[in-house]
Coordinates of C-alpha atoms in Angstrom, one line a residue:
Chain A
M1 CA 8.8 128.7 -58.4
R2 CA 11.1 126.2 -56.8
S3 CA 13.9 128.8 -56.9
L4 CA 11.7 131.2 -54.8
K5 CA 11.3 128.8 -51.9
L6 CA 14.7 129.6 -50.2
P7 CA 14.4 133.4 -50.6
I8 CA 10.9 133.3 -49.2
V9 CA 12.0 131.2 -46.2
A10 CA 15.0 133.6 -45.7
A11 CA 12.7 136.7 -45.8
L12 CA 10.4 135.2 -43.2
G13 CA 13.3 134.3 -41.0
V14 CA 14.7 137.8 -41.3
T15 CA 11.3 139.3 -40.5
V16 CA 11.1 137.2 -37.3
A17 CA 14.7 138.1 -36.4
I18 CA 14.0 141.9 -36.7
F19 CA 10.8 141.5 -34.7
M20 CA 12.7 139.6 -31.9
A21 CA 15.6 142.2 -32.0
F22 CA 13.1 145.0 -31.2
F23 CA 10.3 143.4 -29.2
Y24 CA 11.7 140.2 -27.6
A25 CA 15.3 140.9 -26.7
P26 CA 15.7 143.1 -23.5
T27 CA 17.3 146.5 -23.6
E28 CA 21.0 146.3 -22.6
A29 CA 21.5 147.9 -19.2
V30 CA 24.6 149.9 -20.0
Q31 CA 24.4 150.7 -23.7
G32 CA 20.7 151.0 -24.0
D33 CA 18.9 150.5 -27.4
V34 CA 22.0 151.0 -29.5
Q35 CA 23.1 147.5 -28.5
R36 CA 20.3 146.1 -30.7
I37 CA 22.6 146.7 -33.7
F38 CA 24.3 143.6 -32.3
Y39 CA 21.6 141.5 -34.0
V40 CA 22.6 142.7 -37.4
H41 CA 26.3 143.2 -36.9
V42 CA 27.2 139.8 -35.5
P43 CA 25.2 137.7 -37.9
S44 CA 26.6 139.7 -40.8
A45 CA 30.1 139.0 -39.5
W46 CA 29.3 135.3 -39.2
V47 CA 28.1 135.3 -42.8
M48 CA 31.2 137.1 -43.9
Y49 CA 33.3 134.3 -42.2
L50 CA 31.2 131.7 -43.9
A51 CA 31.4 133.3 -47.3
F52 CA 35.1 133.6 -47.3
F53 CA 35.5 130.1 -45.9
V54 CA 33.5 128.8 -49.0
V55 CA 35.6 131.2 -51.2
A56 CA 38.8 129.5 -49.9
A57 CA 37.4 126.0 -50.4
A58 CA 36.1 126.7 -53.9
S59 CA 39.3 128.5 -54.9
V60 CA 41.4 125.5 -53.8
L61 CA 39.2 123.3 -55.9
V62 CA 39.6 125.7 -58.9
L63 CA 43.4 125.1 -58.7
A64 CA 43.2 121.4 -57.7
R65 CA 40.6 120.2 -60.2
P66 CA 41.3 121.9 -63.6
N67 CA 38.5 119.9 -65.3
E68 CA 35.9 121.4 -63.0
W69 CA 37.2 124.9 -62.7
R70 CA 34.0 126.5 -64.1
R71 CA 31.8 125.0 -61.4
W72 CA 34.1 126.1 -58.5
D73 CA 34.8 129.5 -60.0
A74 CA 31.1 130.3 -60.2
I75 CA 30.8 129.4 -56.5
A76 CA 33.9 131.4 -55.5
V77 CA 32.9 134.6 -57.3
S78 CA 29.3 134.3 -56.0
C79 CA 30.5 134.0 -52.4
V80 CA 33.0 136.9 -52.8
E81 CA 30.2 139.1 -54.1
V82 CA 27.6 138.1 -51.5
G83 CA 30.3 138.1 -48.8
L84 CA 31.2 141.7 -49.8
V85 CA 27.6 142.8 -49.2
F86 CA 27.7 141.4 -45.7
L87 CA 31.2 142.7 -45.1
T88 CA 29.9 146.2 -46.1
I89 CA 27.1 145.8 -43.6
V90 CA 29.6 144.8 -40.9
L91 CA 31.7 147.9 -41.7
T92 CA 28.7 150.2 -41.7
T93 CA 26.8 148.9 -38.6
G94 CA 30.0 148.6 -36.5
P95 CA 31.0 152.3 -36.8
I96 CA 27.4 153.4 -36.2
W97 CA 27.3 151.3 -33.0
A98 CA 30.8 152.4 -32.0
G99 CA 29.9 156.1 -32.5
R100 CA 27.3 155.8 -29.7
A101 CA 29.0 153.2 -27.5
W102 CA 32.7 154.3 -27.8
G103 CA 32.2 157.9 -28.7
V104 CA 34.3 157.4 -31.9
F105 CA 33.2 155.9 -35.2
W106 CA 36.5 154.3 -36.1
A107 CA 39.7 153.1 -34.3
W108 CA 42.7 151.8 -36.2
D109 CA 42.9 148.6 -34.2
V110 CA 43.7 145.2 -35.6
R111 CA 40.2 143.8 -35.9
L112 CA 38.7 146.9 -37.6
T113 CA 41.7 147.4 -39.9
S114 CA 42.0 143.7 -40.9
T115 CA 38.2 143.7 -41.7
L116 CA 38.8 146.8 -43.9
V117 CA 41.7 145.0 -45.6
L118 CA 39.4 142.1 -46.4
W119 CA 36.8 144.5 -47.9
L120 CA 39.6 146.0 -50.1
I121 CA 40.7 142.5 -51.2
A122 CA 37.1 141.6 -52.1
V123 CA 36.6 144.8 -54.1
G124 CA 40.0 144.2 -55.8
Y125 CA 38.9 140.6 -56.6
L126 CA 35.8 141.9 -58.3
I127 CA 37.5 144.8 -60.1
F128 CA 40.3 142.4 -61.4
R129 CA 37.6 140.0 -62.6
S130 CA 35.6 142.6 -64.4
Q131 CA 38.7 143.9 -66.2
S132 CA 40.1 140.5 -67.3
P133 CA 39.0 138.3 -70.2
S134 CA 37.0 135.3 -68.9
G135 CA 38.6 131.9 -69.0
E136 CA 40.6 129.4 -66.9
R137 CA 43.6 131.8 -66.4
R138 CA 41.3 134.4 -64.8
A139 CA 39.7 131.8 -62.6
R140 CA 43.1 130.6 -61.4
L141 CA 44.3 134.1 -60.6
C142 CA 41.1 134.9 -58.9
A143 CA 41.4 131.7 -56.9
I144 CA 44.8 132.9 -55.6
V145 CA 43.3 136.3 -54.6
G146 CA 40.4 134.4 -52.9
I147 CA 42.7 132.2 -50.9
V148 CA 44.8 135.3 -49.8
G149 CA 41.6 137.0 -48.7
A150 CA 40.4 134.0 -46.7
I151 CA 43.8 134.0 -44.8
D152 CA 42.6 137.3 -43.3
I153 CA 39.5 135.6 -41.7
P154 CA 41.4 134.0 -38.7
I155 CA 43.4 137.3 -38.3
I156 CA 40.1 139.2 -38.0
H157 CA 38.6 136.6 -35.6
F158 CA 41.5 136.2 -33.3
A159 CA 42.7 139.8 -33.4
V160 CA 40.9 140.6 -30.1
E161 CA 42.7 137.8 -28.4
W162 CA 46.2 138.2 -30.0
W163 CA 46.4 142.0 -29.7
T164 CA 45.0 144.7 -27.5
S165 CA 41.9 145.9 -29.1
Q166 CA 39.2 148.5 -28.7
H167 CA 36.7 146.0 -30.1
P168 CA 35.1 143.8 -27.4
G169 CA 36.1 140.1 -27.1
P170 CA 33.8 137.2 -28.0
T171 CA 30.5 137.2 -26.0
V172 CA 29.2 133.9 -27.3
L173 CA 32.3 131.8 -28.2
N174 CA 33.8 132.9 -24.9
P175 CA 36.0 130.2 -23.1
S176 CA 33.9 130.6 -20.0
G177 CA 30.6 130.2 -21.9
P178 CA 28.2 132.6 -23.5
Q179 CA 28.2 136.0 -21.7
L180 CA 24.6 136.9 -22.7
P181 CA 21.2 136.6 -21.0
G182 CA 18.9 133.9 -22.4
A183 CA 16.6 136.1 -24.4
M184 CA 19.5 137.9 -26.1
L185 CA 21.1 134.6 -26.9
V186 CA 17.9 133.2 -28.5
T187 CA 17.5 136.3 -30.6
L188 CA 21.1 136.1 -31.7
F189 CA 20.6 132.5 -32.8
V190 CA 17.4 133.2 -34.7
S191 CA 19.3 136.1 -36.4
L192 CA 22.2 133.8 -37.2
I193 CA 19.9 131.2 -38.8
A194 CA 18.0 133.9 -40.7
F195 CA 21.2 135.5 -42.1
T196 CA 22.6 132.1 -43.0
L197 CA 19.4 131.3 -45.0
L198 CA 19.6 134.8 -46.7
F199 CA 23.2 134.1 -47.6
A200 CA 22.3 130.7 -49.1
A201 CA 19.5 132.3 -51.1
L202 CA 21.6 135.1 -52.5
V203 CA 24.5 132.8 -53.3
A204 CA 22.1 130.3 -55.1
M205 CA 20.7 133.2 -57.2
R206 CA 24.2 134.5 -58.0
V207 CA 25.6 131.0 -58.9
R208 CA 22.7 130.5 -61.4
I209 CA 23.5 133.9 -63.0
E210 CA 27.2 132.9 -63.3
Q211 CA 26.4 129.5 -64.7
A212 CA 24.1 131.1 -67.3
R213 CA 27.0 133.5 -68.3
Q214 CA 29.3 130.5 -68.7
R215 CA 26.7 128.8 -70.9
L216 CA 26.5 131.9 -73.1
E217 CA 30.3 132.1 -73.3
L218 CA 30.5 128.4 -74.3
S219 CA 28.1 128.8 -77.2
P220 CA 29.4 131.8 -79.3
P221 CA 26.8 134.1 -80.7
R222 CA 25.8 133.7 -84.3
S223 CA 25.3 137.3 -85.4
G224 CA 26.5 140.9 -84.6
A225 CA 23.2 141.6 -82.9
E226 CA 23.6 138.7 -80.6
R227 CA 27.2 139.7 -79.9
E228 CA 25.9 143.2 -78.9
L229 CA 23.4 141.5 -76.5
L230 CA 26.2 139.5 -74.9
D231 CA 28.4 142.5 -74.4
G232 CA 25.6 144.6 -73.0
Chain B
M1 CA 11.9 162.8 -26.1
A2 CA 13.0 159.6 -28.0
D3 CA 16.2 157.9 -26.9
P4 CA 19.0 159.1 -29.2
S5 CA 20.2 155.5 -29.3
L6 CA 17.2 154.7 -31.5
T7 CA 18.6 157.0 -34.2
Y8 CA 21.8 154.9 -34.3
V9 CA 19.8 151.7 -34.3
G10 CA 17.5 153.0 -37.1
A11 CA 20.5 154.0 -39.2
G12 CA 22.2 150.6 -38.6
F13 CA 19.2 148.5 -39.4
G14 CA 18.1 150.9 -42.2
L15 CA 21.4 150.9 -44.1
A16 CA 21.8 147.1 -43.7
W17 CA 18.4 146.3 -45.1
L18 CA 18.8 148.9 -47.8
A19 CA 22.1 147.3 -48.9
L20 CA 20.5 143.8 -49.0
A21 CA 17.4 145.1 -50.9
V22 CA 19.5 146.9 -53.5
Y23 CA 21.7 143.8 -54.0
F24 CA 18.6 141.5 -54.3
V25 CA 17.0 143.8 -56.9
R26 CA 20.4 143.9 -58.8
L27 CA 20.5 140.1 -58.8
A28 CA 16.9 139.7 -59.9
R29 CA 17.6 142.1 -62.8
A30 CA 20.8 140.4 -63.8
Q31 CA 18.9 137.0 -63.8
R32 CA 16.1 138.5 -66.0
D33 CA 18.7 139.9 -68.5
I34 CA 20.7 136.7 -68.7
N35 CA 17.6 134.6 -69.2
R36 CA 16.5 136.9 -72.0
K37 CA 20.0 136.5 -73.6
L38 CA 19.8 132.7 -73.3
D39 CA 16.3 132.8 -74.9
Q40 CA 17.5 134.9 -77.8
Q41 CA 20.4 132.5 -78.3
S42 CA 18.3 129.4 -78.3
K43 CA 16.0 130.8 -81.0
P44 CA 16.7 129.4 -84.4
P45 CA 18.4 131.8 -86.8
A46 CA 16.0 133.8 -89.1
Q47 CA 15.5 132.3 -92.6
D48 CA 16.4 134.6 -95.4

């Protein structure tokens, strides 16, 4: 029951965030209702940053603390997987919003392309992991891929400042202060908190699964039937 | 007639929540399966 507390709080937070996105936040004057995608797109991008920051930290610890590699490897793979879900949401909601606001669904500019590169790195990480025998060597190789993926995060974030981009610049972390009306800013912050809680709940679930897998691997099965169960 | 923007908003929100719901169900199933395997393994071997 204790393990359900965080998912329930996260689900409540998300429900409040959706309600606010449709009934509290005002309609944007130029773009109209399509701008409401902002309340899913930006929090998902924030969670994607957070996930790959944790991946980088856990991956460094896999390499730096060989005695504790199992613990950090479980956290790293969990964050890559959950981060990939939010990354997919960013890459889905962004083009849908752009299709209406820009008139094109995709532009090969640096922010969009570097986000797609991170998605490919995350997919590659999970494919490599599923195809390699488990153990410390796999954890160390995955850690290197995780660190390479995380290097893409500052490129994604600063792309709109370093290069000319179709994607708009920061509206909240703007050097001259947030460029949003109060009600939009409040809705965004509620969505950010709700998505962060959702991320924490999903990662906690995924880490528990990974730790259970590690326990199974550490205690070899006693019979052929059990071995079949493990493989399945 | 409804604002066509709402179709885009519906698609954006709908796909996002669908992805999260599918992933949550997948995790819940994986957790159930792994718990079952752990239970099987913790049972004492059958006596002949």
